[in-house]
Amino acid sequence: MQQVGEAIFIAKESIMEILRNELKKGNVDEVIATLKGKPLAAGRKLLIDKIIKSIATKIGLRMGLRGAIATGLAGILVPLILSKMAHRVLQSDSVTDLMDTFGITDRMNDLTKLGETLREKFTFKKPEAGPPTSHAA
């Protein structure tokens, strides 16, 4: 039973890591399609294969299981964990909530903070307007 718990932990950790990296790359639609289990999404199969291979490798290394057994176990765990994650993650239709769930900060917040830091470091003065000059013809 301890090994089952360890395999589930490894699988969940790997899924979170891979989905977080995909979101950071901007593959929001692919991640959402994967979580929703849409079978027609072309990229989904590749993402699920990537997740299963990653989990199988980690289970093999950490638990000492042979490749075929680790791959079979990963193939069983991935859909179960993804469905549980999807239930929690997709309750909101907000992409910001999705990003927050995976620990990805909002890029606009990062840019706003950068702008504030730059304003603190540098003061920009507008050129003072002198008295208006009139051009007589």
mmCIF file of N, CA and C in Angstrom:
data_model
loop_
_atom_site.group_PDB
_atom_site.id
_atom_site.type_symbol
_atom_site.label_atom_id
_atom_site.label_comp_id
_atom_site.label_asym_id
_atom_site.label_seq_id
_atom_site.Cartn_x
_atom_site.Cartn_y
_atom_site.Cartn_z
ATOM 1 N N MET A 1 0.820 -1.201 0.000
ATOM 2 C CA MET A 1 0.000 0.000 0.000
ATOM 3 C C MET A 1 0.858 1.257 0.000
ATOM 4 N N GLN A 2 2.020 1.188 0.643
ATOM 5 C CA GLN A 2 2.909 2.337 0.681
ATOM 6 C C GLN A 2 3.397 2.671 -0.730
ATOM 7 N N GLN A 3 3.687 1.642 -1.528
ATOM 8 C CA GLN A 3 4.144 1.870 -2.898
ATOM 9 C C GLN A 3 3.055 2.498 -3.755
ATOM 10 N N VAL A 4 1.804 2.127 -3.529
ATOM 11 C CA VAL A 4 0.692 2.712 -4.279
ATOM 12 C C VAL A 4 0.603 4.197 -3.963
ATOM 13 N N GLY A 5 0.696 4.540 -2.686
ATOM 14 C CA GLY A 5 0.663 5.943 -2.287
ATOM 15 C C GLY A 5 1.816 6.731 -2.894
ATOM 16 N N GLU A 6 2.986 6.120 -2.922
ATOM 17 C CA GLU A 6 4.157 6.773 -3.511
ATOM 18 C C GLU A 6 3.972 6.969 -5.012
ATOM 19 N N ALA A 7 3.414 5.979 -5.690
ATOM 20 C CA ALA A 7 3.169 6.087 -7.132
ATOM 21 C C ALA A 7 2.159 7.192 -7.430
ATOM 22 N N ILE A 8 1.129 7.296 -6.623
ATOM 23 C CA ILE A 8 0.127 8.358 -6.811
ATOM 24 C C ILE A 8 0.766 9.725 -6.590
ATOM 25 N N PHE A 9 1.584 9.845 -5.559
ATOM 26 C CA PHE A 9 2.266 11.110 -5.294
ATOM 27 C C PHE A 9 3.169 11.500 -6.467
ATOM 28 N N ILE A 10 3.942 10.560 -6.969
ATOM 29 C CA ILE A 10 4.834 10.810 -8.106
ATOM 30 C C ILE A 10 4.022 11.241 -9.325
ATOM 31 N N ALA A 11 2.917 10.552 -9.562
ATOM 32 C CA ALA A 11 2.077 10.864 -10.723
ATOM 33 C C ALA A 11 1.493 12.269 -10.607
ATOM 34 N N LYS A 12 0.943 12.592 -9.462
ATOM 35 C CA LYS A 12 0.339 13.918 -9.277
ATOM 36 C C LYS A 12 1.389 15.016 -9.411
ATOM 37 N N GLU A 13 2.546 14.804 -8.809
ATOM 38 C CA GLU A 13 3.642 15.769 -8.883
ATOM 39 C C GLU A 13 4.074 15.986 -10.342
ATOM 40 N N SER A 14 4.197 14.912 -11.083
ATOM 41 C CA SER A 14 4.614 14.999 -12.485
ATOM 42 C C SER A 14 3.573 15.696 -13.347
ATOM 43 N N ILE A 15 2.311 15.369 -13.126
ATOM 44 C CA ILE A 15 1.231 15.999 -13.899
ATOM 45 C C ILE A 15 1.228 17.502 -13.644
ATOM 46 N N MET A 16 1.314 17.899 -12.381
ATOM 47 C CA MET A 16 1.330 19.328 -12.046
ATOM 48 C C MET A 16 2.516 20.029 -12.713
ATOM 49 N N GLU A 17 3.670 19.404 -12.665
ATOM 50 C CA GLU A 17 4.879 19.994 -13.246
ATOM 51 C C GLU A 17 4.738 20.177 -14.761
ATOM 52 N N ILE A 18 4.273 19.149 -15.436
ATOM 53 C CA ILE A 18 4.146 19.213 -16.895
ATOM 54 C C ILE A 18 3.074 20.216 -17.306
ATOM 55 N N LEU A 19 1.925 20.195 -16.644
ATOM 56 C CA LEU A 19 0.868 21.146 -16.991
ATOM 57 C C LEU A 19 1.297 22.585 -16.682
ATOM 58 N N ARG A 20 2.019 22.776 -15.590
ATOM 59 C CA ARG A 20 2.532 24.108 -15.252
ATOM 60 C C ARG A 20 3.481 24.603 -16.352
ATOM 61 N N ASN A 21 4.374 23.733 -16.800
ATOM 62 C CA ASN A 21 5.311 24.113 -17.864
ATOM 63 C C ASN A 21 4.582 24.419 -19.169
ATOM 64 N N GLU A 22 3.553 23.646 -19.477
ATOM 65 C CA GLU A 22 2.776 23.903 -20.697
ATOM 66 C C GLU A 22 2.053 25.239 -20.610
ATOM 67 N N LEU A 23 1.513 25.554 -19.434
ATOM 68 C CA LEU A 23 0.838 26.840 -19.249
ATOM 69 C C LEU A 23 1.823 27.992 -19.375
ATOM 70 N N LYS A 24 3.030 27.810 -18.837
ATOM 71 C CA LYS A 24 4.047 28.856 -18.942
ATOM 72 C C LYS A 24 4.432 29.095 -20.402
ATOM 73 N N LYS A 25 4.368 28.051 -21.215
ATOM 74 C CA LYS A 25 4.673 28.184 -22.645
ATOM 75 C C LYS A 25 3.523 28.823 -23.409
ATOM 76 N N GLY A 26 2.372 28.973 -22.747
ATOM 77 C CA GLY A 26 1.220 29.579 -23.396
ATOM 78 C C GLY A 26 0.259 28.579 -24.017
ATOM 79 N N ASN A 27 0.412 27.312 -23.714
ATOM 80 C CA ASN A 27 -0.452 26.261 -24.268
ATOM 81 C C ASN A 27 -1.694 26.052 -23.404
ATOM 82 N N VAL A 28 -2.409 27.136 -23.151
ATOM 83 C CA VAL A 28 -3.580 27.097 -22.274
ATOM 84 C C VAL A 28 -4.664 26.196 -22.855
ATOM 85 N N ASP A 29 -4.951 26.350 -24.160
ATOM 86 C CA ASP A 29 -6.009 25.548 -24.781
ATOM 87 C C ASP A 29 -5.711 24.059 -24.701
ATOM 88 N N GLU A 30 -4.459 23.694 -24.910
ATOM 89 C CA GLU A 30 -4.071 22.279 -24.854
ATOM 90 C C GLU A 30 -4.236 21.720 -23.436
ATOM 91 N N VAL A 31 -3.862 22.507 -22.437
ATOM 92 C CA VAL A 31 -4.001 22.062 -21.046
ATOM 93 C C VAL A 31 -5.474 21.907 -20.689
ATOM 94 N N ILE A 32 -6.290 22.880 -21.069
ATOM 95 C CA ILE A 32 -7.722 22.806 -20.771
ATOM 96 C C ILE A 32 -8.350 21.610 -21.477
ATOM 97 N N ALA A 33 -7.989 21.392 -22.750
ATOM 98 C CA ALA A 33 -8.522 20.242 -23.486
ATOM 99 C C ALA A 33 -8.114 18.933 -22.814
ATOM 100 N N THR A 34 -6.882 18.868 -22.336
ATOM 101 C CA THR A 34 -6.402 17.664 -21.653
ATOM 102 C C THR A 34 -7.175 17.436 -20.359
ATOM 103 N N LEU A 35 -7.382 18.501 -19.596
ATOM 104 C CA LEU A 35 -8.118 18.369 -18.340
ATOM 105 C C LEU A 35 -9.582 17.989 -18.574
ATOM 106 N N LYS A 36 -10.158 18.525 -19.650
ATOM 107 C CA LYS A 36 -11.559 18.216 -19.961
ATOM 108 C C LYS A 36 -11.715 16.840 -20.583
ATOM 109 N N GLY A 37 -10.614 16.244 -21.053
ATOM 110 C CA GLY A 37 -10.679 14.916 -21.651
ATOM 111 C C GLY A 37 -11.297 14.913 -23.033
ATOM 112 N N LYS A 38 -11.073 15.969 -23.795
ATOM 113 C CA LYS A 38 -11.616 16.046 -25.149
ATOM 114 C C LYS A 38 -10.785 15.153 -26.068
ATOM 115 N N PRO A 39 -11.362 14.072 -26.555
ATOM 116 C CA PRO A 39 -10.585 13.111 -27.352
ATOM 117 C C PRO A 39 -10.212 13.607 -28.741
ATOM 118 N N LEU A 40 -10.847 14.659 -29.252
ATOM 119 C CA LEU A 40 -10.560 15.104 -30.606
ATOM 120 C C LEU A 40 -9.412 16.091 -30.685
ATOM 121 N N ALA A 41 -8.949 16.597 -29.563
ATOM 122 C CA ALA A 41 -7.848 17.559 -29.583
ATOM 123 C C ALA A 41 -6.559 16.844 -29.974
ATOM 124 N N ALA A 42 -5.960 17.278 -31.078
ATOM 125 C CA ALA A 42 -4.761 16.616 -31.616
ATOM 126 C C ALA A 42 -3.595 16.676 -30.638
ATOM 127 N N GLY A 43 -3.378 17.819 -29.984
ATOM 128 C CA GLY A 43 -2.256 17.973 -29.073
ATOM 129 C C GLY A 43 -2.418 17.202 -27.778
ATOM 130 N N ARG A 44 -3.639 16.850 -27.429
ATOM 131 C CA ARG A 44 -3.919 16.167 -26.161
ATOM 132 C C ARG A 44 -3.197 14.839 -26.079
ATOM 133 N N LYS A 45 -3.261 14.059 -27.142
ATOM 134 C CA LYS A 45 -2.619 12.741 -27.138
ATOM 135 C C LYS A 45 -1.127 12.888 -26.870
ATOM 136 N N LEU A 46 -0.511 13.850 -27.517
ATOM 137 C CA LEU A 46 0.912 14.053 -27.311
ATOM 138 C C LEU A 46 1.211 14.488 -25.879
ATOM 139 N N LEU A 47 0.393 15.362 -25.317
ATOM 140 C CA LEU A 47 0.598 15.817 -23.947
ATOM 141 C C LEU A 47 0.398 14.668 -22.962
ATOM 142 N N ILE A 48 -0.622 13.866 -23.185
ATOM 143 C CA ILE A 48 -0.846 12.717 -22.289
ATOM 144 C C ILE A 48 0.308 11.719 -22.412
ATOM 145 N N ASP A 49 0.777 11.482 -23.632
ATOM 146 C CA ASP A 49 1.935 10.595 -23.812
ATOM 147 C C ASP A 49 3.153 11.130 -23.064
ATOM 148 N N LYS A 50 3.347 12.437 -23.146
ATOM 149 C CA LYS A 50 4.468 13.077 -22.451
ATOM 150 C C LYS A 50 4.331 12.883 -20.938
ATOM 151 N N ILE A 51 3.114 13.052 -20.427
ATOM 152 C CA ILE A 51 2.861 12.883 -18.995
ATOM 153 C C ILE A 51 3.112 11.433 -18.574
ATOM 154 N N ILE A 52 2.575 10.486 -19.343
ATOM 155 C CA ILE A 52 2.738 9.063 -18.997
ATOM 156 C C ILE A 52 4.209 8.664 -19.022
ATOM 157 N N LYS A 53 4.946 9.100 -20.034
ATOM 158 C CA LYS A 53 6.379 8.764 -20.116
ATOM 159 C C LYS A 53 7.141 9.342 -18.930
ATOM 160 N N SER A 54 6.821 10.577 -18.568
ATOM 161 C CA SER A 54 7.498 11.215 -17.441
ATOM 162 C C SER A 54 7.224 10.454 -16.144
ATOM 163 N N ILE A 55 5.966 10.119 -15.925
ATOM 164 C CA ILE A 55 5.593 9.397 -14.707
ATOM 165 C C ILE A 55 6.227 8.009 -14.683
ATOM 166 N N ALA A 56 6.183 7.318 -15.798
ATOM 167 C CA ALA A 56 6.766 5.972 -15.869
ATOM 168 C C ALA A 56 8.264 6.015 -15.564
ATOM 169 N N THR A 57 8.948 7.001 -16.098
ATOM 170 C CA THR A 57 10.385 7.138 -15.837
ATOM 171 C C THR A 57 10.643 7.383 -14.355
ATOM 172 N N LYS A 58 9.876 8.296 -13.762
ATOM 173 C CA LYS A 58 10.082 8.617 -12.348
ATOM 174 C C LYS A 58 9.718 7.444 -11.444
ATOM 175 N N ILE A 59 8.629 6.749 -11.776
ATOM 176 C CA ILE A 59 8.238 5.577 -10.974
ATOM 177 C C ILE A 59 9.315 4.493 -11.091
ATOM 178 N N GLY A 60 9.813 4.299 -12.297
ATOM 179 C CA GLY A 60 10.864 3.312 -12.498
ATOM 180 C C GLY A 60 12.111 3.627 -11.689
ATOM 181 N N LEU A 61 12.507 4.897 -11.717
ATOM 182 C CA LEU A 61 13.721 5.287 -11.002
ATOM 183 C C LEU A 61 13.526 5.280 -9.483
ATOM 184 N N ARG A 62 12.441 5.841 -9.009
ATOM 185 C CA ARG A 62 12.237 5.972 -7.556
ATOM 186 C C ARG A 62 11.801 4.682 -6.889
ATOM 187 N N MET A 63 11.018 3.886 -7.609
ATOM 188 C CA MET A 63 10.459 2.691 -6.986
ATOM 189 C C MET A 63 11.112 1.401 -7.472
ATOM 190 N N GLY A 64 11.945 1.500 -8.483
ATOM 191 C CA GLY A 64 12.646 0.330 -8.976
ATOM 192 C C GLY A 64 11.782 -0.631 -9.790
ATOM 193 N N LEU A 65 10.684 -0.147 -10.366
ATOM 194 C CA LEU A 65 9.825 -1.008 -11.181
ATOM 195 C C LEU A 65 10.350 -1.080 -12.606
ATOM 196 N N ARG A 66 10.089 -2.224 -13.257
ATOM 197 C CA ARG A 66 10.487 -2.371 -14.655
ATOM 198 C C ARG A 66 9.677 -1.431 -15.526
ATOM 199 N N GLY A 67 10.213 -1.116 -16.695
ATOM 200 C CA GLY A 67 9.610 -0.158 -17.606
ATOM 201 C C GLY A 67 8.168 -0.447 -17.973
ATOM 202 N N ALA A 68 7.877 -1.685 -18.326
ATOM 203 C CA ALA A 68 6.513 -2.042 -18.745
ATOM 204 C C ALA A 68 5.521 -1.893 -17.594
ATOM 205 N N ILE A 69 5.920 -2.272 -16.413
ATOM 206 C CA ILE A 69 5.044 -2.163 -15.250
ATOM 207 C C ILE A 69 4.843 -0.690 -14.887
ATOM 208 N N ALA A 70 5.925 0.085 -14.912
ATOM 209 C CA ALA A 70 5.839 1.512 -14.592
ATOM 210 C C ALA A 70 4.955 2.236 -15.610
ATOM 211 N N THR A 71 5.086 1.889 -16.890
ATOM 212 C CA THR A 71 4.267 2.509 -17.930
ATOM 213 C C THR A 71 2.797 2.126 -17.764
ATOM 214 N N GLY A 72 2.528 0.868 -17.469
ATOM 215 C CA GLY A 72 1.156 0.416 -17.245
ATOM 216 C C GLY A 72 0.521 1.111 -16.059
ATOM 217 N N LEU A 73 1.285 1.241 -14.981
ATOM 218 C CA LEU A 73 0.790 1.916 -13.783
ATOM 219 C C LEU A 73 0.522 3.394 -14.079
ATOM 220 N N ALA A 74 1.429 4.029 -14.802
ATOM 221 C CA ALA A 74 1.240 5.438 -15.171
ATOM 222 C C ALA A 74 0.009 5.596 -16.062
ATOM 223 N N GLY A 75 -0.191 4.655 -16.979
ATOM 224 C CA GLY A 75 -1.353 4.700 -17.866
ATOM 225 C C GLY A 75 -2.673 4.579 -17.122
ATOM 226 N N ILE A 76 -2.658 3.903 -15.993
ATOM 227 C CA ILE A 76 -3.867 3.774 -15.171
ATOM 228 C C ILE A 76 -4.065 5.020 -14.307
ATOM 229 N N LEU A 77 -2.973 5.539 -13.741
ATOM 230 C CA LEU A 77 -3.070 6.665 -12.808
ATOM 231 C C LEU A 77 -3.403 7.996 -13.491
ATOM 232 N N VAL A 78 -2.851 8.231 -14.687
ATOM 233 C CA VAL A 78 -3.019 9.536 -15.344
ATOM 234 C C VAL A 78 -4.493 9.913 -15.541
ATOM 235 N N PRO A 79 -5.326 9.069 -16.167
ATOM 236 C CA PRO A 79 -6.726 9.478 -16.339
ATOM 237 C C PRO A 79 -7.459 9.703 -15.018
ATOM 238 N N LEU A 80 -7.151 8.890 -14.012
ATOM 239 C CA LEU A 80 -7.801 9.048 -12.712
ATOM 240 C C LEU A 80 -7.434 10.377 -12.059
ATOM 241 N N ILE A 81 -6.156 10.695 -12.070
ATOM 242 C CA ILE A 81 -5.697 11.937 -11.444
ATOM 243 C C ILE A 81 -6.161 13.145 -12.243
ATOM 244 N N LEU A 82 -6.098 13.057 -13.583
ATOM 245 C CA LEU A 82 -6.553 14.178 -14.411
ATOM 246 C C LEU A 82 -8.033 14.470 -14.195
ATOM 247 N N SER A 83 -8.845 13.427 -14.044
ATOM 248 C CA SER A 83 -10.279 13.669 -13.838
ATOM 249 C C SER A 83 -10.536 14.343 -12.496
ATOM 250 N N LYS A 84 -9.799 13.939 -11.459
ATOM 251 C CA LYS A 84 -9.945 14.590 -10.150
ATOM 252 C C LYS A 84 -9.463 16.039 -10.213
ATOM 253 N N MET A 85 -8.348 16.259 -10.902
ATOM 254 C CA MET A 85 -7.814 17.618 -11.042
ATOM 255 C C MET A 85 -8.796 18.481 -11.825
ATOM 256 N N ALA A 86 -9.331 17.940 -12.898
ATOM 257 C CA ALA A 86 -10.245 18.697 -13.755
ATOM 258 C C ALA A 86 -11.468 19.141 -12.972
ATOM 259 N N HIS A 87 -11.970 18.259 -12.128
ATOM 260 C CA HIS A 87 -13.159 18.599 -11.336
ATOM 261 C C HIS A 87 -12.893 19.830 -10.476
ATOM 262 N N ARG A 88 -11.710 19.886 -9.856
ATOM 263 C CA ARG A 88 -11.367 21.015 -8.989
ATOM 264 C C ARG A 88 -10.951 22.248 -9.779
ATOM 265 N N VAL A 89 -10.111 22.048 -10.784
ATOM 266 C CA VAL A 89 -9.499 23.161 -11.508
ATOM 267 C C VAL A 89 -10.479 23.879 -12.425
ATOM 268 N N LEU A 90 -11.354 23.130 -13.077
ATOM 269 C CA LEU A 90 -12.213 23.720 -14.099
ATOM 270 C C LEU A 90 -13.559 24.210 -13.575
ATOM 271 N N GLN A 91 -13.712 24.323 -12.274
ATOM 272 C CA GLN A 91 -14.960 24.849 -11.729
ATOM 273 C C GLN A 91 -15.151 26.305 -12.125
ATOM 274 N N SER A 92 -14.060 27.018 -12.328
ATOM 275 C CA SER A 92 -14.115 28.408 -12.770
ATOM 276 C C SER A 92 -13.720 28.446 -14.245
ATOM 277 N N ASP A 93 -14.358 29.327 -15.000
ATOM 278 C CA ASP A 93 -14.003 29.467 -16.414
ATOM 279 C C ASP A 93 -12.876 30.473 -16.609
ATOM 280 N N SER A 94 -12.305 30.959 -15.548
ATOM 281 C CA SER A 94 -11.283 31.991 -15.624
ATOM 282 C C SER A 94 -9.902 31.387 -15.869
ATOM 283 N N VAL A 95 -9.215 31.894 -16.887
ATOM 284 C CA VAL A 95 -7.846 31.453 -17.167
ATOM 285 C C VAL A 95 -6.936 31.875 -16.018
ATOM 286 N N THR A 96 -7.217 33.029 -15.420
ATOM 287 C CA THR A 96 -6.419 33.504 -14.286
ATOM 288 C C THR A 96 -6.504 32.521 -13.127
ATOM 289 N N ASP A 97 -7.700 31.994 -12.851
ATOM 290 C CA ASP A 97 -7.856 30.997 -11.789
ATOM 291 C C ASP A 97 -7.070 29.730 -12.114
ATOM 292 N N LEU A 98 -7.090 29.340 -13.391
ATOM 293 C CA LEU A 98 -6.331 28.164 -13.827
ATOM 294 C C LEU A 98 -4.845 28.386 -13.582
ATOM 295 N N MET A 99 -4.353 29.549 -13.969
ATOM 296 C CA MET A 99 -2.933 29.867 -13.784
ATOM 297 C C MET A 99 -2.580 29.894 -12.291
ATOM 298 N N ASP A 100 -3.450 30.485 -11.483
ATOM 299 C CA ASP A 100 -3.215 30.541 -10.038
ATOM 300 C C ASP A 100 -3.138 29.142 -9.431
ATOM 301 N N THR A 101 -3.989 28.247 -9.902
ATOM 302 C CA THR A 101 -4.001 26.873 -9.408
ATOM 303 C C THR A 101 -2.653 26.201 -9.613
ATOM 304 N N PHE A 102 -2.018 26.505 -10.743
ATOM 305 C CA PHE A 102 -0.731 25.881 -11.054
ATOM 306 C C PHE A 102 0.448 26.744 -10.622
ATOM 307 N N GLY A 103 0.176 27.808 -9.848
ATOM 308 C CA GLY A 103 1.250 28.626 -9.298
ATOM 309 C C GLY A 103 1.924 29.535 -10.296
ATOM 310 N N ILE A 104 1.195 29.942 -11.323
ATOM 311 C CA ILE A 104 1.767 30.831 -12.323
ATOM 312 C C ILE A 104 1.210 32.225 -12.074
ATOM 313 N N THR A 105 2.113 33.174 -11.867
ATOM 314 C CA THR A 105 1.663 34.527 -11.582
ATOM 315 C C THR A 105 1.187 35.193 -12.860
ATOM 316 N N ASP A 106 0.313 36.121 -12.688
ATOM 317 C CA ASP A 106 -0.221 36.878 -13.811
ATOM 318 C C ASP A 106 0.877 37.765 -14.379
ATOM 319 N N ARG A 107 1.126 37.650 -15.670
ATOM 320 C CA ARG A 107 2.191 38.431 -16.310
ATOM 321 C C ARG A 107 1.914 39.930 -16.233
ATOM 322 N N MET A 108 0.653 40.326 -16.251
ATOM 323 C CA MET A 108 0.343 41.747 -16.147
ATOM 324 C C MET A 108 0.759 42.275 -14.776
ATOM 325 N N ASN A 109 0.578 41.484 -13.733
ATOM 326 C CA ASN A 109 1.023 41.903 -12.406
ATOM 327 C C ASN A 109 2.541 42.063 -12.390
ATOM 328 N N ASP A 110 3.251 41.140 -13.034
ATOM 329 C CA ASP A 110 4.702 41.236 -13.104
ATOM 330 C C ASP A 110 5.129 42.504 -13.826
ATOM 331 N N LEU A 111 4.454 42.823 -14.929
ATOM 332 C CA LEU A 111 4.798 44.024 -15.688
ATOM 333 C C LEU A 111 4.464 45.287 -14.903
ATOM 334 N N THR A 112 3.356 45.271 -14.176
ATOM 335 C CA THR A 112 2.985 46.422 -13.361
ATOM 336 C C THR A 112 4.037 46.654 -12.279
ATOM 337 N N LYS A 113 4.481 45.585 -11.626
ATOM 338 C CA LYS A 113 5.512 45.713 -10.594
ATOM 339 C C LYS A 113 6.811 46.240 -11.184
ATOM 340 N N LEU A 114 7.160 45.761 -12.372
ATOM 341 C CA LEU A 114 8.365 46.226 -13.040
ATOM 342 C C LEU A 114 8.253 47.721 -13.351
ATOM 343 N N GLY A 115 7.094 48.143 -13.848
ATOM 344 C CA GLY A 115 6.876 49.554 -14.144
ATOM 345 C C GLY A 115 7.005 50.419 -12.903
ATOM 346 N N GLU A 116 6.440 49.962 -11.793
ATOM 347 C CA GLU A 116 6.530 50.718 -10.541
ATOM 348 C C GLU A 116 7.977 50.814 -10.075
ATOM 349 N N THR A 117 8.722 49.729 -10.198
ATOM 350 C CA THR A 117 10.124 49.732 -9.803
ATOM 351 C C THR A 117 10.916 50.713 -10.650
ATOM 352 N N LEU A 118 10.666 50.699 -11.941
ATOM 353 C CA LEU A 118 11.375 51.623 -12.829
ATOM 354 C C LEU A 118 11.031 53.070 -12.505
ATOM 355 N N ARG A 119 9.766 53.345 -12.208
ATOM 356 C CA ARG A 119 9.365 54.712 -11.859
ATOM 357 C C ARG A 119 10.044 55.175 -10.572
ATOM 358 N N GLU A 120 10.233 54.250 -9.624
ATOM 359 C CA GLU A 120 10.908 54.606 -8.387
ATOM 360 C C GLU A 120 12.380 54.922 -8.623
ATOM 361 N N LYS A 121 12.994 54.183 -9.526
ATOM 362 C CA LYS A 121 14.436 54.339 -9.775
ATOM 363 C C LYS A 121 14.743 55.554 -10.633
ATOM 364 N N PHE A 122 13.873 55.841 -11.563
ATOM 365 C CA PHE A 122 14.111 56.934 -12.500
ATOM 366 C C PHE A 122 12.960 57.920 -12.422
ATOM 367 N N THR A 123 13.300 59.185 -12.340
ATOM 368 C CA THR A 123 12.257 60.195 -12.385
ATOM 369 C C THR A 123 12.371 60.903 -13.723
ATOM 370 N N PHE A 124 11.297 60.942 -14.396
ATOM 371 C CA PHE A 124 11.263 61.571 -15.705
ATOM 372 C C PHE A 124 10.560 62.915 -15.561
ATOM 373 N N LYS A 125 11.248 63.964 -15.971
ATOM 374 C CA LYS A 125 10.654 65.288 -15.902
ATOM 375 C C LYS A 125 10.201 65.702 -17.286
ATOM 376 N N LYS A 126 9.004 66.244 -17.331
ATOM 377 C CA LYS A 126 8.509 66.772 -18.591
ATOM 378 C C LYS A 126 9.173 68.121 -18.822
ATOM 379 N N PRO A 127 9.504 68.427 -20.058
ATOM 380 C CA PRO A 127 10.086 69.743 -20.310
ATOM 381 C C PRO A 127 9.067 70.819 -19.966
ATOM 382 N N GLU A 128 9.586 71.849 -19.301
ATOM 383 C CA GLU A 128 8.692 72.929 -18.906
ATOM 384 C C GLU A 128 8.322 73.765 -20.116
ATOM 385 N N ALA A 129 7.078 74.110 -20.176
ATOM 386 C CA ALA A 129 6.615 74.924 -21.293
ATOM 387 C C ALA A 129 6.911 76.382 -20.980
ATOM 388 N N GLY A 130 7.614 77.026 -21.882
ATOM 389 C CA GLY A 130 7.935 78.445 -21.721
ATOM 390 C C GLY A 130 6.760 79.287 -22.190
ATOM 391 N N PRO A 131 6.920 80.597 -22.122
ATOM 392 C CA PRO A 131 5.824 81.459 -22.582
ATOM 393 C C PRO A 131 5.610 81.244 -24.062
ATOM 394 N N PRO A 132 4.374 81.271 -24.481
ATOM 395 C CA PRO A 132 4.102 81.040 -25.907
ATOM 396 C C PRO A 132 4.722 82.149 -26.735
ATOM 397 N N THR A 133 5.282 81.739 -27.833
ATOM 398 C CA THR A 133 5.888 82.717 -28.731
ATOM 399 C C THR A 133 4.947 82.952 -29.877
ATOM 400 N N SER A 134 4.847 84.229 -30.246
ATOM 401 C CA SER A 134 3.959 84.529 -31.368
ATOM 402 C C SER A 134 4.812 84.905 -32.571
ATOM 403 N N HIS A 135 4.415 84.423 -33.664
ATOM 404 C CA HIS A 135 5.122 84.704 -34.907
ATOM 405 C C HIS A 135 4.283 85.691 -35.691
ATOM 406 N N ALA A 136 4.738 86.921 -35.742
ATOM 407 C CA ALA A 136 3.980 87.925 -36.506
ATOM 408 C C ALA A 136 4.361 87.842 -37.949
ATOM 409 N N ALA A 137 3.400 87.950 -38.763
ATOM 410 C CA ALA A 137 3.675 87.856 -40.196
ATOM 411 C C ALA A 137 3.773 89.196 -40.837
#
